[in-house]
Amino acid sequence: RLCCYLFQLVRSDNMAVLQESLIVTGTLLATCRGVLKLQQELYLSYLVACLHPTVQIPREPGIDPSLYIGIPETPKLVKPPPSQASSGRATPVSVKDRQKLGLEGGARKPDARQAMVETIGVLSRMPTFVAELF
């Protein structure tokens, strides 16, 4: 239950709440790594989604506009679903589902993004961090 509430606080726009919740969540994940592997994966997924840029892809002048047909204006985080119908849960999760679950970060302020990068840096300094995620 604690992770659930902390993850809700990490989505806060209030910088003081965000900063403290990032610290507490990082400490919790650092001390309980063996038990909270799925939560750690969810946490990192959310932080990366918040840090992913959503800038417009510029159109080059002098290029025929018909060549841009079908090319998205912004980069996408989610791959299109495979053409085959497969059983089980498909990954990656669609953007709508990610937003419902609170997994889609959206645009964050620069100071919030900096705090998130620092949190990822603190977690990645643990010697077995990446190996445990795998």
mmCIF file of C-alpha atoms in Angstrom:
data_model
loop_
_atom_site.group_PDB
_atom_site.id
_atom_site.type_symbol
_atom_site.label_atom_id
_atom_site.label_comp_id
_atom_site.label_asym_id
_atom_site.label_seq_id
_atom_site.Cartn_x
_atom_site.Cartn_y
_atom_site.Cartn_z
ATOM 1 C CA ARG A 1 0.000 0.000 0.000
ATOM 2 C CA LEU A 2 2.860 2.362 0.766
ATOM 3 C CA CYS A 3 4.177 2.154 -2.812
ATOM 4 C CA CYS A 4 0.722 2.952 -4.165
ATOM 5 C CA TYR A 5 0.498 6.156 -2.142
ATOM 6 C CA LEU A 6 4.099 7.152 -2.864
ATOM 7 C CA PHE A 7 3.575 6.682 -6.598
ATOM 8 C CA GLN A 8 0.522 8.932 -6.376
ATOM 9 C CA LEU A 9 2.637 11.590 -4.673
ATOM 10 C CA VAL A 10 5.320 11.312 -7.374
ATOM 11 C CA ARG A 11 2.675 12.449 -9.881
ATOM 12 C CA SER A 12 2.174 15.666 -7.893
ATOM 13 C CA ASP A 13 2.801 19.049 -9.510
ATOM 14 C CA ASN A 14 3.799 20.564 -6.160
ATOM 15 C CA MET A 15 7.613 20.655 -6.267
ATOM 16 C CA ALA A 16 8.117 20.183 -2.513
ATOM 17 C CA VAL A 17 5.834 17.137 -2.433
ATOM 18 C CA LEU A 18 7.417 15.741 -5.582
ATOM 19 C CA GLN A 19 10.977 16.175 -4.286
ATOM 20 C CA GLU A 20 10.276 14.487 -0.952
ATOM 21 C CA SER A 21 8.251 11.670 -2.493
ATOM 22 C CA LEU A 22 11.072 10.981 -4.974
ATOM 23 C CA ILE A 23 13.538 10.752 -2.083
ATOM 24 C CA VAL A 24 11.311 8.462 -0.010
ATOM 25 C CA THR A 25 10.469 6.263 -2.998
ATOM 26 C CA GLY A 26 14.135 5.996 -3.955
ATOM 27 C CA THR A 27 15.060 5.041 -0.396
ATOM 28 C CA LEU A 28 12.267 2.476 -0.213
ATOM 29 C CA LEU A 29 13.265 0.883 -3.511
ATOM 30 C CA ALA A 30 16.942 0.886 -2.502
ATOM 31 C CA THR A 31 16.277 -0.907 0.781
ATOM 32 C CA CYS A 32 13.611 -3.365 -0.411
ATOM 33 C CA ARG A 33 14.925 -4.182 -3.887
ATOM 34 C CA GLY A 34 14.319 -7.915 -3.672
ATOM 35 C CA VAL A 35 10.664 -7.550 -2.744
ATOM 36 C CA LEU A 36 9.697 -4.557 -4.887
ATOM 37 C CA LYS A 37 11.024 -5.509 -8.323
ATOM 38 C CA LEU A 38 7.727 -4.904 -10.125
ATOM 39 C CA GLN A 39 7.208 -1.606 -8.337
ATOM 40 C CA GLN A 40 10.749 -0.593 -9.243
ATOM 41 C CA GLU A 41 10.046 -1.347 -12.896
ATOM 42 C CA LEU A 42 6.804 0.653 -12.785
ATOM 43 C CA TYR A 43 8.573 3.555 -11.077
ATOM 44 C CA LEU A 44 11.338 3.680 -13.672
ATOM 45 C CA SER A 45 8.823 3.374 -16.485
ATOM 46 C CA TYR A 46 6.956 6.393 -15.150
ATOM 47 C CA LEU A 47 10.109 8.474 -14.670
ATOM 48 C CA VAL A 48 11.305 7.720 -18.196
ATOM 49 C CA ALA A 49 7.861 8.603 -19.589
ATOM 50 C CA CYS A 50 8.043 11.952 -17.765
ATOM 51 C CA LEU A 51 11.506 12.633 -19.142
ATOM 52 C CA HIS A 52 10.718 11.641 -22.729
ATOM 53 C CA PRO A 53 10.571 14.761 -24.913
ATOM 54 C CA THR A 54 7.353 15.566 -26.733
ATOM 55 C CA VAL A 55 8.718 18.100 -29.211
ATOM 56 C CA GLN A 56 7.402 18.544 -32.716
ATOM 57 C CA ILE A 57 9.451 16.935 -35.475
ATOM 58 C CA PRO A 58 10.271 19.801 -37.872
ATOM 59 C CA ARG A 59 9.458 19.638 -41.569
ATOM 60 C CA GLU A 60 12.392 20.441 -43.826
ATOM 61 C CA PRO A 61 11.849 23.313 -46.276
ATOM 62 C CA GLY A 62 12.183 22.363 -49.922
ATOM 63 C CA ILE A 63 10.989 18.770 -49.362
ATOM 64 C CA ASP A 64 7.836 17.691 -51.164
ATOM 65 C CA PRO A 65 5.003 17.611 -48.547
ATOM 66 C CA SER A 66 3.637 14.390 -50.051
ATOM 67 C CA LEU A 67 6.704 12.591 -48.686
ATOM 68 C CA TYR A 68 5.547 13.394 -45.144
ATOM 69 C CA ILE A 69 2.183 11.645 -45.520
ATOM 70 C CA GLY A 70 1.840 8.986 -42.842
ATOM 71 C CA ILE A 71 4.764 10.256 -40.773
ATOM 72 C CA PRO A 72 3.679 11.349 -37.274
ATOM 73 C CA GLU A 73 4.342 14.927 -36.161
ATOM 74 C CA THR A 74 5.631 13.853 -32.743
ATOM 75 C CA PRO A 75 7.569 10.787 -31.608
ATOM 76 C CA LYS A 76 5.493 8.012 -30.058
ATOM 77 C CA LEU A 77 6.341 6.014 -26.948
ATOM 78 C CA VAL A 78 4.198 3.052 -27.906
ATOM 79 C CA LYS A 79 4.696 0.711 -30.831
ATOM 80 C CA PRO A 80 1.615 -0.164 -32.886
ATOM 81 C CA PRO A 81 -0.004 -3.466 -31.904
ATOM 82 C CA PRO A 82 1.021 -6.522 -33.918
ATOM 83 C CA SER A 83 -1.254 -7.546 -36.763
ATOM 84 C CA GLN A 84 -1.875 -10.963 -35.216
ATOM 85 C CA ALA A 85 -4.343 -11.374 -32.410
ATOM 86 C CA SER A 86 -2.400 -12.909 -29.559
ATOM 87 C CA SER A 87 -3.619 -14.236 -26.277
ATOM 88 C CA GLY A 88 -2.581 -12.606 -23.044
ATOM 89 C CA ARG A 89 -1.725 -9.045 -22.266
ATOM 90 C CA ALA A 90 0.007 -7.145 -25.040
ATOM 91 C CA THR A 91 3.020 -5.041 -24.246
ATOM 92 C CA PRO A 92 3.639 -2.206 -24.584
ATOM 93 C CA VAL A 93 0.419 -0.845 -23.111
ATOM 94 C CA SER A 94 -1.548 1.613 -25.239
ATOM 95 C CA VAL A 95 -1.299 5.315 -24.416
ATOM 96 C CA LYS A 96 -4.929 5.517 -23.243
ATOM 97 C CA ASP A 97 -4.425 2.608 -20.851
ATOM 98 C CA ARG A 98 -1.151 4.100 -19.628
ATOM 99 C CA GLN A 99 -2.939 7.382 -18.894
ATOM 100 C CA LYS A 100 -5.712 5.563 -17.006
ATOM 101 C CA LEU A 101 -3.126 3.766 -14.897
ATOM 102 C CA GLY A 102 -1.136 6.940 -14.320
ATOM 103 C CA LEU A 103 1.854 5.628 -16.257
ATOM 104 C CA GLU A 104 1.969 8.362 -18.862
ATOM 105 C CA GLY A 105 4.134 11.187 -17.582
ATOM 106 C CA GLY A 106 3.226 14.048 -19.854
ATOM 107 C CA ALA A 107 4.914 17.441 -19.725
ATOM 108 C CA ARG A 108 6.697 18.245 -16.477
ATOM 109 C CA LYS A 109 8.429 21.438 -15.352
ATOM 110 C CA PRO A 110 12.219 21.610 -15.786
ATOM 111 C CA ASP A 111 12.902 21.468 -12.035
ATOM 112 C CA ALA A 112 10.679 18.382 -11.704
ATOM 113 C CA ARG A 113 12.502 16.744 -14.601
ATOM 114 C CA GLN A 114 15.843 17.544 -12.972
ATOM 115 C CA ALA A 115 14.716 15.957 -9.697
ATOM 116 C CA MET A 116 13.619 12.845 -11.602
ATOM 117 C CA VAL A 117 16.977 12.591 -13.383
ATOM 118 C CA GLU A 118 18.750 12.895 -10.029
ATOM 119 C CA THR A 119 16.564 10.116 -8.622
ATOM 120 C CA ILE A 120 17.421 7.818 -11.520
ATOM 121 C CA GLY A 121 21.082 8.693 -10.956
ATOM 122 C CA VAL A 122 20.872 7.764 -7.273
ATOM 123 C CA LEU A 123 19.214 4.430 -8.071
ATOM 124 C CA SER A 124 21.653 3.618 -10.854
ATOM 125 C CA ARG A 125 24.637 4.091 -8.526
ATOM 126 C CA MET A 126 23.674 0.886 -6.722
ATOM 127 C CA PRO A 127 26.041 -1.808 -8.036
ATOM 128 C CA THR A 128 23.403 -4.423 -8.919
ATOM 129 C CA PHE A 129 20.558 -2.100 -9.869
ATOM 130 C CA VAL A 130 20.422 -2.842 -13.602
ATOM 131 C CA ALA A 131 21.130 -6.555 -13.167
ATOM 132 C CA GLU A 132 18.258 -6.914 -10.698
ATOM 133 C CA LEU A 133 15.853 -5.245 -13.118
ATOM 134 C CA PHE A 134 16.798 -7.746 -15.794
#
